[in-house]
Amino acid sequence: MRLHLSPPPPAPLPPILRCSLPQLLLVLLLGAASSEALAMLGTYLRPAQALAGVALRPGSSEAWHELGMVMQVKGRLGAAGPALERAAMLSDRRNATMLADLAAVLRSQGRFDEASEQYVASQKLLLSASTASGPSSYAAGQALIYYRAAPEDACTPSEMPLSRIAGVASPASDLRKSLPKQWHEPLSKVHVTCVATPEECREVVRLAEEHAAARGGWSNDGHHTEFPSCDVVVSEVPELASWLNRKLQDTIWPSMAAKWGVEQSDLWLQDCFVVRYDGDGSGQR
């Protein structure tokens, strides 16, 4: 489950990304001369290539898209958004992937309404070009399926479930440096809230099994290219999506808002799936 929480201010760009293109190329050429430079290249080679691509092909939507994705990975959302907007414009807003990636950055910035517009546009493009099997709901922006509270929709405290603190731990030092101070204390505790009853869990498993069987059985391909898993995407099963949306509205968002001091309207689920693990000692299959 991925949640939006307002990110801390981005760190300044490293010197290698603030230099001119000739200087950048010189660093690349001299990098092999020292192990320290090689280590730096290992971290910044892709950003350097992305900057060079935009400099050499300023009219290329692919070059701007690559730069935007690099900036997103580096956490520089303020730079990623304009780059991805430029990519979308250069592609005449006909590239569904570019629109979806722009939407993801807008979501991370808390610009939910603008993100929804881009997700909808991306989904329309995918639907118009889909095959008989239909497009992937994940690629089309499955976040559109999940409940998002408006400011006036917040649950009252009396509707919130009971919760308890199950443990205490200290966040890693590098994590503490990258997060606002007000999040340090909540992150040092393990919060446990009852979200689903045993009966509900069994029903979730039943629905996931039925959906997997209808599409030919469970697969290890999953829906993430980088992290394949044996899963069912919740938004693809109407009964599961409906159940989850009720939980988001009545339980999950109120609990998150109470524990973290955020508005429920600032929370938006991006991705949710049911993963199957076999208990025969072979792990996930």
PDB file of C-alpha atoms in Angstrom, residues 56-168:
ATOM      1  CA  LEU A  56      21.224  17.507 -27.371  1.00  0.00           C
ATOM      2  CA  ARG A  57      17.535  16.886 -28.194  1.00  0.00           C
ATOM      3  CA  PRO A  58      15.470  19.702 -26.676  1.00  0.00           C
ATOM      4  CA  GLY A  59      12.496  18.840 -28.867  1.00  0.00           C
ATOM      5  CA  SER A  60      12.365  15.183 -27.878  1.00  0.00           C
ATOM      6  CA  SER A  61       9.523  14.109 -25.620  1.00  0.00           C
ATOM      7  CA  GLU A  62      11.466  10.935 -24.774  1.00  0.00           C
ATOM      8  CA  ALA A  63      14.473  12.946 -23.576  1.00  0.00           C
ATOM      9  CA  TRP A  64      12.337  15.158 -21.334  1.00  0.00           C
ATOM     10  CA  HIS A  65      10.469  12.118 -20.033  1.00  0.00           C
ATOM     11  CA  GLU A  66      13.735  10.425 -19.081  1.00  0.00           C
ATOM     12  CA  LEU A  67      14.905  13.570 -17.289  1.00  0.00           C
ATOM     13  CA  GLY A  68      11.616  13.787 -15.420  1.00  0.00           C
ATOM     14  CA  MET A  69      11.800  10.171 -14.300  1.00  0.00           C
ATOM     15  CA  VAL A  70      15.405  10.623 -13.129  1.00  0.00           C
ATOM     16  CA  MET A  71      14.434  13.679 -11.098  1.00  0.00           C
ATOM     17  CA  GLN A  72      11.506  11.763  -9.591  1.00  0.00           C
ATOM     18  CA  VAL A  73      13.785   8.926  -8.477  1.00  0.00           C
ATOM     19  CA  LYS A  74      16.141  11.494  -6.926  1.00  0.00           C
ATOM     20  CA  GLY A  75      13.211  12.995  -5.011  1.00  0.00           C
ATOM     21  CA  ARG A  76      13.399  16.319  -6.839  1.00  0.00           C
ATOM     22  CA  LEU A  77       9.696  16.559  -7.603  1.00  0.00           C
ATOM     23  CA  GLY A  78       9.888  20.287  -8.313  1.00  0.00           C
ATOM     24  CA  ALA A  79      12.168  19.513 -11.251  1.00  0.00           C
ATOM     25  CA  ALA A  80      10.438  16.275 -12.265  1.00  0.00           C
ATOM     26  CA  GLY A  81       7.017  17.877 -12.750  1.00  0.00           C
ATOM     27  CA  PRO A  82       8.033  20.522 -15.344  1.00  0.00           C
ATOM     28  CA  ALA A  83      10.174  17.997 -17.221  1.00  0.00           C
ATOM     29  CA  LEU A  84       7.313  15.509 -17.447  1.00  0.00           C
ATOM     30  CA  GLU A  85       4.863  18.290 -18.363  1.00  0.00           C
ATOM     31  CA  ARG A  86       7.237  19.264 -21.180  1.00  0.00           C
ATOM     32  CA  ALA A  87       7.380  15.634 -22.325  1.00  0.00           C
ATOM     33  CA  ALA A  88       3.589  15.397 -22.342  1.00  0.00           C
ATOM     34  CA  MET A  89       3.300  18.628 -24.337  1.00  0.00           C
ATOM     35  CA  LEU A  90       5.890  17.544 -26.916  1.00  0.00           C
ATOM     36  CA  SER A  91       4.006  14.261 -27.387  1.00  0.00           C
ATOM     37  CA  ASP A  92       0.764  16.223 -27.967  1.00  0.00           C
ATOM     38  CA  ARG A  93      -0.550  14.489 -24.828  1.00  0.00           C
ATOM     39  CA  ARG A  94      -0.989  11.292 -26.810  1.00  0.00           C
ATOM     40  CA  ASN A  95       1.412   9.146 -24.780  1.00  0.00           C
ATOM     41  CA  ALA A  96      -0.433   7.347 -21.987  1.00  0.00           C
ATOM     42  CA  THR A  97       2.730   6.397 -20.108  1.00  0.00           C
ATOM     43  CA  MET A  98       3.994   9.977 -20.011  1.00  0.00           C
ATOM     44  CA  LEU A  99       0.648  11.241 -18.731  1.00  0.00           C
ATOM     45  CA  ALA A 100       0.521   8.543 -16.052  1.00  0.00           C
ATOM     46  CA  ASP A 101       4.063   9.354 -14.927  1.00  0.00           C
ATOM     47  CA  LEU A 102       3.193  13.049 -14.759  1.00  0.00           C
ATOM     48  CA  ALA A 103       0.141  12.144 -12.679  1.00  0.00           C
ATOM     49  CA  ALA A 104       2.319  10.150 -10.270  1.00  0.00           C
ATOM     50  CA  VAL A 105       4.542  13.180  -9.632  1.00  0.00           C
ATOM     51  CA  LEU A 106       1.539  15.454  -9.155  1.00  0.00           C
ATOM     52  CA  ARG A 107       0.164  12.956  -6.631  1.00  0.00           C
ATOM     53  CA  SER A 108       3.432  12.997  -4.725  1.00  0.00           C
ATOM     54  CA  GLN A 109       3.198  16.785  -4.574  1.00  0.00           C
ATOM     55  CA  GLY A 110      -0.304  16.583  -3.132  1.00  0.00           C
ATOM     56  CA  ARG A 111      -1.852  18.058  -6.295  1.00  0.00           C
ATOM     57  CA  PHE A 112      -4.554  15.405  -6.383  1.00  0.00           C
ATOM     58  CA  ASP A 113      -7.078  17.086  -8.684  1.00  0.00           C
ATOM     59  CA  GLU A 114      -4.440  17.762 -11.336  1.00  0.00           C
ATOM     60  CA  ALA A 115      -3.166  14.207 -10.957  1.00  0.00           C
ATOM     61  CA  SER A 116      -6.678  12.847 -11.472  1.00  0.00           C
ATOM     62  CA  GLU A 117      -6.989  14.774 -14.734  1.00  0.00           C
ATOM     63  CA  GLN A 118      -3.770  13.248 -16.048  1.00  0.00           C
ATOM     64  CA  TYR A 119      -4.733   9.754 -14.879  1.00  0.00           C
ATOM     65  CA  VAL A 120      -8.101  10.062 -16.646  1.00  0.00           C
ATOM     66  CA  ALA A 121      -6.428  11.252 -19.853  1.00  0.00           C
ATOM     67  CA  SER A 122      -3.955   8.373 -19.672  1.00  0.00           C
ATOM     68  CA  GLN A 123      -6.726   5.867 -19.094  1.00  0.00           C
ATOM     69  CA  LYS A 124      -8.726   7.153 -22.063  1.00  0.00           C
ATOM     70  CA  LEU A 125      -5.711   6.719 -24.341  1.00  0.00           C
ATOM     71  CA  LEU A 126      -5.135   3.191 -23.098  1.00  0.00           C
ATOM     72  CA  LEU A 127      -8.785   2.249 -23.505  1.00  0.00           C
ATOM     73  CA  SER A 128      -8.899   3.606 -27.048  1.00  0.00           C
ATOM     74  CA  ALA A 129      -5.854   1.519 -27.971  1.00  0.00           C
ATOM     75  CA  SER A 130      -6.656  -1.579 -25.909  1.00  0.00           C
ATOM     76  CA  THR A 131      -6.854  -5.093 -27.257  1.00  0.00           C
ATOM     77  CA  ALA A 132      -9.663  -7.536 -26.576  1.00  0.00           C
ATOM     78  CA  SER A 133      -8.150  -8.401 -23.214  1.00  0.00           C
ATOM     79  CA  GLY A 134      -8.241  -4.768 -22.102  1.00  0.00           C
ATOM     80  CA  PRO A 135      -5.535  -2.550 -20.652  1.00  0.00           C
ATOM     81  CA  SER A 136      -3.921  -3.042 -17.300  1.00  0.00           C
ATOM     82  CA  SER A 137      -5.788  -1.147 -14.616  1.00  0.00           C
ATOM     83  CA  TYR A 138      -2.470  -0.485 -12.910  1.00  0.00           C
ATOM     84  CA  ALA A 139      -0.984   1.220 -15.978  1.00  0.00           C
ATOM     85  CA  ALA A 140      -4.239   3.130 -16.458  1.00  0.00           C
ATOM     86  CA  GLY A 141      -4.018   4.591 -12.973  1.00  0.00           C
ATOM     87  CA  GLN A 142      -5.720   2.219 -10.549  1.00  0.00           C
ATOM     88  CA  ALA A 143      -5.633   5.028  -8.000  1.00  0.00           C
ATOM     89  CA  LEU A 144      -8.747   6.402  -9.690  1.00  0.00           C
ATOM     90  CA  ILE A 145     -10.663   3.377  -8.396  1.00  0.00           C
ATOM     91  CA  TYR A 146      -9.824   3.925  -4.731  1.00  0.00           C
ATOM     92  CA  TYR A 147     -11.676   6.145  -2.286  1.00  0.00           C
ATOM     93  CA  ARG A 148     -10.295   9.653  -1.769  1.00  0.00           C
ATOM     94  CA  ALA A 149     -11.856  11.760   0.960  1.00  0.00           C
ATOM     95  CA  ALA A 150     -12.965  15.325   0.434  1.00  0.00           C
ATOM     96  CA  PRO A 151     -12.267  17.715   3.350  1.00  0.00           C
ATOM     97  CA  GLU A 152     -15.921  17.598   4.390  1.00  0.00           C
ATOM     98  CA  ASP A 153     -16.006  13.764   4.328  1.00  0.00           C
ATOM     99  CA  ALA A 154     -13.732  13.178   7.322  1.00  0.00           C
ATOM    100  CA  CYS A 155     -14.958  10.673   9.903  1.00  0.00           C
ATOM    101  CA  THR A 156     -15.539  11.866  13.457  1.00  0.00           C
ATOM    102  CA  PRO A 157     -13.341  10.475  16.250  1.00  0.00           C
ATOM    103  CA  SER A 158     -16.202   8.304  17.510  1.00  0.00           C
ATOM    104  CA  GLU A 159     -16.072   6.360  14.245  1.00  0.00           C
ATOM    105  CA  MET A 160     -12.402   5.500  14.572  1.00  0.00           C
ATOM    106  CA  PRO A 161     -11.388   1.984  15.648  1.00  0.00           C
ATOM    107  CA  LEU A 162      -9.429   1.194  18.778  1.00  0.00           C
ATOM    108  CA  SER A 163      -5.693   0.880  18.268  1.00  0.00           C
ATOM    109  CA  ARG A 164      -2.602   0.131  20.316  1.00  0.00           C
ATOM    110  CA  ILE A 165       1.155   0.504  20.204  1.00  0.00           C
ATOM    111  CA  ALA A 166       2.747  -2.868  19.504  1.00  0.00           C
ATOM    112  CA  GLY A 167       6.414  -1.927  19.654  1.00  0.00           C
ATOM    113  CA  VAL A 168       9.020   0.794  19.665  1.00  0.00           C
TER     114      VAL A 168
END
